């Protein structure tokens, strides 16, 4: 890759598996602060199997959908609930660290966006695996609660102007293409 070239891909499931588990088992939308996962112990054999998934070996660009890694979610359900939460949290953190292996050089710092930045257990796991710290995006002045909405607004403007929204370096498409459908009210 050329210096400064765009490089994007999904590192893993982020909070999807944890959130789905918490809804199904604890009737909560997410593990608030990672408190529940902190009471359990992760199952190393499930993490090893998860990280052996061919997705992690594929060279970016690459993308996932919400249904990916259903096998891990199913296997975790056989554990004690707190252990399952710890396992799914560690899997998400380990996927991020595995994703860093695809970068041309190690990042100077790891900034975390999305709900995971509120999960103290996940942030601590990331820090231990990095031998450093993972920081919320607020550390550089970004609003982590608005970042995704801002990204989708940016994409909407590009669609409205007929500009590409997907590029070879982000999704692996052969050429830059637009996407989305403009739906007028009424």
CSV table of C-alpha atoms in Angstrom, one decimal, residues 136-142:
chain,number,residue,atom,x,y,z
A,136,UNK,CA,-12.3,6.3,23.3
A,137,UNK,CA,-12.4,8.6,20.2
A,138,UNK,CA,-13.3,11.4,22.5
A,139,UNK,CA,-9.5,11.5,23.4
A,140,UNK,CA,-9.0,13.2,20.0
A,141,UNK,CA,-12.1,15.4,20.2
A,142,UNK,CA,-14.6,13.3,18.3
